[in-house]
JSON list of C-alpha atoms in Angstrom, two decimals:
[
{"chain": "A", "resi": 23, "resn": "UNK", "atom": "CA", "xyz": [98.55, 102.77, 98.11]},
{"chain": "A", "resi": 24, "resn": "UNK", "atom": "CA", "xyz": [100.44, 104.60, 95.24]},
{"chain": "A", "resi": 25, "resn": "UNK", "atom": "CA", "xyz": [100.61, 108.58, 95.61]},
{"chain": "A", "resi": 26, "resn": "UNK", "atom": "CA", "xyz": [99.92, 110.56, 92.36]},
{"chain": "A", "resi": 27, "resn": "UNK", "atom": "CA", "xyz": [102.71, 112.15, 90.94]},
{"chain": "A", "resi": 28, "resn": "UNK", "atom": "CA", "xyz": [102.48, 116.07, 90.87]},
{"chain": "A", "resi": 29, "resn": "UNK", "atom": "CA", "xyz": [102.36, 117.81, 87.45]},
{"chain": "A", "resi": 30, "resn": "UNK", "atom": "CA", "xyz": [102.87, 121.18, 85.95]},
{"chain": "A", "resi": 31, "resn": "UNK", "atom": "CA", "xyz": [100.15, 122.54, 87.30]},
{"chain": "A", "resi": 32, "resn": "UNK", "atom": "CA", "xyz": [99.90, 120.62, 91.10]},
{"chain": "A", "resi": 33, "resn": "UNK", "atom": "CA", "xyz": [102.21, 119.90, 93.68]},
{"chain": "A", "resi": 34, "resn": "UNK", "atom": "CA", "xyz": [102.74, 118.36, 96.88]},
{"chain": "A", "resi": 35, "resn": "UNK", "atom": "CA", "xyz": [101.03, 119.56, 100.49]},
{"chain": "A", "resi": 36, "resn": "UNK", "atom": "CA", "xyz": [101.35, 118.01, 103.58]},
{"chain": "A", "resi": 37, "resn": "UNK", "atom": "CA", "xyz": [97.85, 117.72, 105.41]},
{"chain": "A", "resi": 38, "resn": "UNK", "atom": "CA", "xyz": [99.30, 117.78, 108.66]},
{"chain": "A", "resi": 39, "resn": "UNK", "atom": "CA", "xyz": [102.03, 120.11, 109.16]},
{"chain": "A", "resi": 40, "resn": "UNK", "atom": "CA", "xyz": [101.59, 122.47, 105.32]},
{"chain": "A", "resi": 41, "resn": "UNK", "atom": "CA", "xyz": [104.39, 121.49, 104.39]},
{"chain": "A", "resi": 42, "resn": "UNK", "atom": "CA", "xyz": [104.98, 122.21, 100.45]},
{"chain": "A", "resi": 43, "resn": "UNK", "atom": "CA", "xyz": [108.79, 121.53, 99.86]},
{"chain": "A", "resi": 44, "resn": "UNK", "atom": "CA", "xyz": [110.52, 119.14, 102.00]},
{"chain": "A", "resi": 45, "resn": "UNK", "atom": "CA", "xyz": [109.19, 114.88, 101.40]},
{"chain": "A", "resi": 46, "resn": "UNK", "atom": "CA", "xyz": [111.01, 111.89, 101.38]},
{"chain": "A", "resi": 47, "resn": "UNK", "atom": "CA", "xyz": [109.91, 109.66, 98.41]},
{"chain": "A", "resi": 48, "resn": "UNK", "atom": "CA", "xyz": [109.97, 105.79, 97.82]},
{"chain": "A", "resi": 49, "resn": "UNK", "atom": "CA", "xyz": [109.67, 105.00, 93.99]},
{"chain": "A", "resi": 50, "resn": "UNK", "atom": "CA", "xyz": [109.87, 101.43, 92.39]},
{"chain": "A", "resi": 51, "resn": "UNK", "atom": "CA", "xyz": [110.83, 101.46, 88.70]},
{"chain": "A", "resi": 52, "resn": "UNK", "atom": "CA", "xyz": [111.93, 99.37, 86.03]},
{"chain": "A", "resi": 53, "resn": "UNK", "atom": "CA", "xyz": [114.64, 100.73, 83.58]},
{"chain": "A", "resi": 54, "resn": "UNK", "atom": "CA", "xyz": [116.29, 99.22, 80.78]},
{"chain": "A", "resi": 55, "resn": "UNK", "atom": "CA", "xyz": [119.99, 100.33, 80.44]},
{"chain": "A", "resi": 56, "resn": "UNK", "atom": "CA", "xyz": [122.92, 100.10, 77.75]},
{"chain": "A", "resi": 57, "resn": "UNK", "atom": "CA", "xyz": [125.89, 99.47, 79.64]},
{"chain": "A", "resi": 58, "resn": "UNK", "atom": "CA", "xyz": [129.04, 99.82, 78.71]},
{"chain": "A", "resi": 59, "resn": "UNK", "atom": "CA", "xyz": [132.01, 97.95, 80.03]},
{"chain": "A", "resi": 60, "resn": "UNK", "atom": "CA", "xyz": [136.17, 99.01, 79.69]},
{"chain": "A", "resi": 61, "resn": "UNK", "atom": "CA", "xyz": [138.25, 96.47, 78.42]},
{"chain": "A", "resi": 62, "resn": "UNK", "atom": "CA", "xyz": [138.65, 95.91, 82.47]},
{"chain": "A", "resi": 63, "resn": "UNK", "atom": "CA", "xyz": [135.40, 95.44, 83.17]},
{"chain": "A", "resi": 64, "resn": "UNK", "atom": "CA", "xyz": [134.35, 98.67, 84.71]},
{"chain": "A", "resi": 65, "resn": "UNK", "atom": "CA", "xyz": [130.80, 98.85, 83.85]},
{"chain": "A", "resi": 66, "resn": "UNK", "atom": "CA", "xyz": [129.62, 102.30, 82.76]},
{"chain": "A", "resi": 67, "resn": "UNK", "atom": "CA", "xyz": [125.64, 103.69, 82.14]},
{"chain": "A", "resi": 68, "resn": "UNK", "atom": "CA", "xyz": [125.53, 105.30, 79.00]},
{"chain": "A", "resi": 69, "resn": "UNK", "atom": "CA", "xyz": [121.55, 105.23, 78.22]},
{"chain": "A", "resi": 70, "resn": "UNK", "atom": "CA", "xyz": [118.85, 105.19, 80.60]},
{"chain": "A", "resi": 71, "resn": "UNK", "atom": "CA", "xyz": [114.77, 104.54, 79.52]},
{"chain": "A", "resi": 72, "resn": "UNK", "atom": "CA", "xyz": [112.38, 104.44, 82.43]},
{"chain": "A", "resi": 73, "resn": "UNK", "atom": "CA", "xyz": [110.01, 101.74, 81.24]},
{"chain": "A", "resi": 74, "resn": "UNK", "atom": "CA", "xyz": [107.67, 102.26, 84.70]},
{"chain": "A", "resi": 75, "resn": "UNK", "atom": "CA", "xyz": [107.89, 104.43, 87.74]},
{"chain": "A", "resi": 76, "resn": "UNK", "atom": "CA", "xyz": [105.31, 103.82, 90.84]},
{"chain": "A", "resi": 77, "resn": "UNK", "atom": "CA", "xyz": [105.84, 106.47, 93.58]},
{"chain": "A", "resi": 78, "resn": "UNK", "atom": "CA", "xyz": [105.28, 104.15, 96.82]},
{"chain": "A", "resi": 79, "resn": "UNK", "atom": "CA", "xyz": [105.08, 106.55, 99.49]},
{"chain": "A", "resi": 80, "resn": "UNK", "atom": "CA", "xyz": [105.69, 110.26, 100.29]},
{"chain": "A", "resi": 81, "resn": "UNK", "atom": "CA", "xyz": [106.87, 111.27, 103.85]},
{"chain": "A", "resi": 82, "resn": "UNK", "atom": "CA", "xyz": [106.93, 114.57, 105.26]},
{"chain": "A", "resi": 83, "resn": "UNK", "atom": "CA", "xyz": [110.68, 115.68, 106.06]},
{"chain": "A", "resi": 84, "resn": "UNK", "atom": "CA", "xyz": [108.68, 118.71, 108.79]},
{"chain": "A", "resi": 85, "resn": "UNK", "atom": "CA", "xyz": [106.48, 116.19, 110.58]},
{"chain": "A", "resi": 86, "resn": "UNK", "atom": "CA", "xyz": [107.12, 112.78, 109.67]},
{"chain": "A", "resi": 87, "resn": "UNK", "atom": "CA", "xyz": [103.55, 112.03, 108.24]},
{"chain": "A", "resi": 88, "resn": "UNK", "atom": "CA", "xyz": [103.26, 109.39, 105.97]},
{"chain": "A", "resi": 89, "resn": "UNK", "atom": "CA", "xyz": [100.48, 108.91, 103.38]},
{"chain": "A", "resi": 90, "resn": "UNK", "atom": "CA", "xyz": [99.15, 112.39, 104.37]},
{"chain": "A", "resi": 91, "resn": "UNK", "atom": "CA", "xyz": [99.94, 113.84, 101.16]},
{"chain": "A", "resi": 92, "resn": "UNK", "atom": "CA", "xyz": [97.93, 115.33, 98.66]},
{"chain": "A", "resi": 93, "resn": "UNK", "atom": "CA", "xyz": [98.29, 117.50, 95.73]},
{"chain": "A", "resi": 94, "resn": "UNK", "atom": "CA", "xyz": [97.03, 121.06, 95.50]},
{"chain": "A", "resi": 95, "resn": "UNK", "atom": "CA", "xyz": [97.34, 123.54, 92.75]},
{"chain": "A", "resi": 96, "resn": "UNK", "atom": "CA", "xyz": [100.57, 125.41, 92.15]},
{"chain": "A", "resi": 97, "resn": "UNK", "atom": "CA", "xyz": [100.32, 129.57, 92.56]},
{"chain": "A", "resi": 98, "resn": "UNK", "atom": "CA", "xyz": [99.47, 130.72, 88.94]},
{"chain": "A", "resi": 99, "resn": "UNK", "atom": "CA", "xyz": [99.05, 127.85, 87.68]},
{"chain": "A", "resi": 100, "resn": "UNK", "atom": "CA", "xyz": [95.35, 128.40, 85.83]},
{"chain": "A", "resi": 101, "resn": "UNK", "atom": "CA", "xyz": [96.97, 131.86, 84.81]}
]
């Protein structure tokens, strides 16, 4: 089960505990990178492009509930 990413106008609550700002996060993604390598080899990232990004699971860091995420509003947000 994937858990929706929070926008600008959401964000994450734990159901359990309240919790609103502490969550440990799985994501899978697949990039596509430009690497650049020395004339030793030394490989260095120079451009990143995030061609998909799946947010696995959310764990609360206060209780240790997982999957017990949702997303509520963020204060002001509808102002």
């Amino acid at each position: 089960m994937t858990v929706p990413q929070p926008t600008t106008e959401t964000r994450w609550r734990c159901t359990l505990c309240g919790n609103l700002t502490r969550f440990d996060v799985t994501r899978s993604s697949k990039v596509v990178e430009y690497v650049h390598l020395d004339l030793a080899g030394v490989p260095n990232v120079e451009e990143t492009e995030v061609v998909s990004e799946t947010i696995d699971s959310v764990r609360c860091r206060w209780c240790n509930a997982v999957d017990q995420i949702e997303l509520v509003d963020r204060p002001g947000a509808g102002s």
